[in-house]
Amino acid sequence: MFVVDEAMAAAVRRAFDERGEWPAVAELRRHVCIDDNTEALRVVRTIDSWHRSPEASGRPLA
């Protein structure tokens, strides 16, 4: 188990957006130890699917 902070999530998302899934897996592995490729890819896809809430970004809701 590990915790994903916003900086790590942003780095993984950036790698995913710019270069694809496997470079995002490599970026994830820079931060945490995951030996199983299937699990690492699942985590990358999960992180990529997250969206920051407007409250977290400081933007107004309306």
Coordinates of C-alpha atoms in Angstrom, one line a residue, residues 6 8 10 14 17 21 24 29 32 34-39 42-44 47 52 54 56 60:
E6 CA -0.8 15.4 -6.1
M8 CA 3.2 12.2 -8.0
A10 CA 0.6 14.9 -11.8
R14 CA 2.0 14.0 -17.6
D17 CA -0.5 12.1 -21.7
E21 CA 1.0 4.0 -20.6
A24 CA 3.7 6.4 -17.1
R29 CA 8.0 3.1 -10.4
V32 CA 6.9 3.4 -5.5
I34 CA 5.6 -2.2 -7.8
D35 CA 7.1 -5.4 -9.3
D36 CA 3.9 -6.6 -11.1
N37 CA 3.4 -5.0 -14.5
T38 CA -0.3 -5.7 -14.5
E39 CA -0.7 -4.0 -11.1
R42 CA -3.8 -0.7 -13.3
V43 CA -2.5 1.9 -10.9
V44 CA -1.4 4.2 -13.7
I47 CA -4.4 7.7 -11.4
R52 CA -9.0 17.2 -9.0
P54 CA -12.7 22.5 -8.0
A56 CA -8.8 21.4 -4.3
P60 CA -14.9 28.6 -7.4

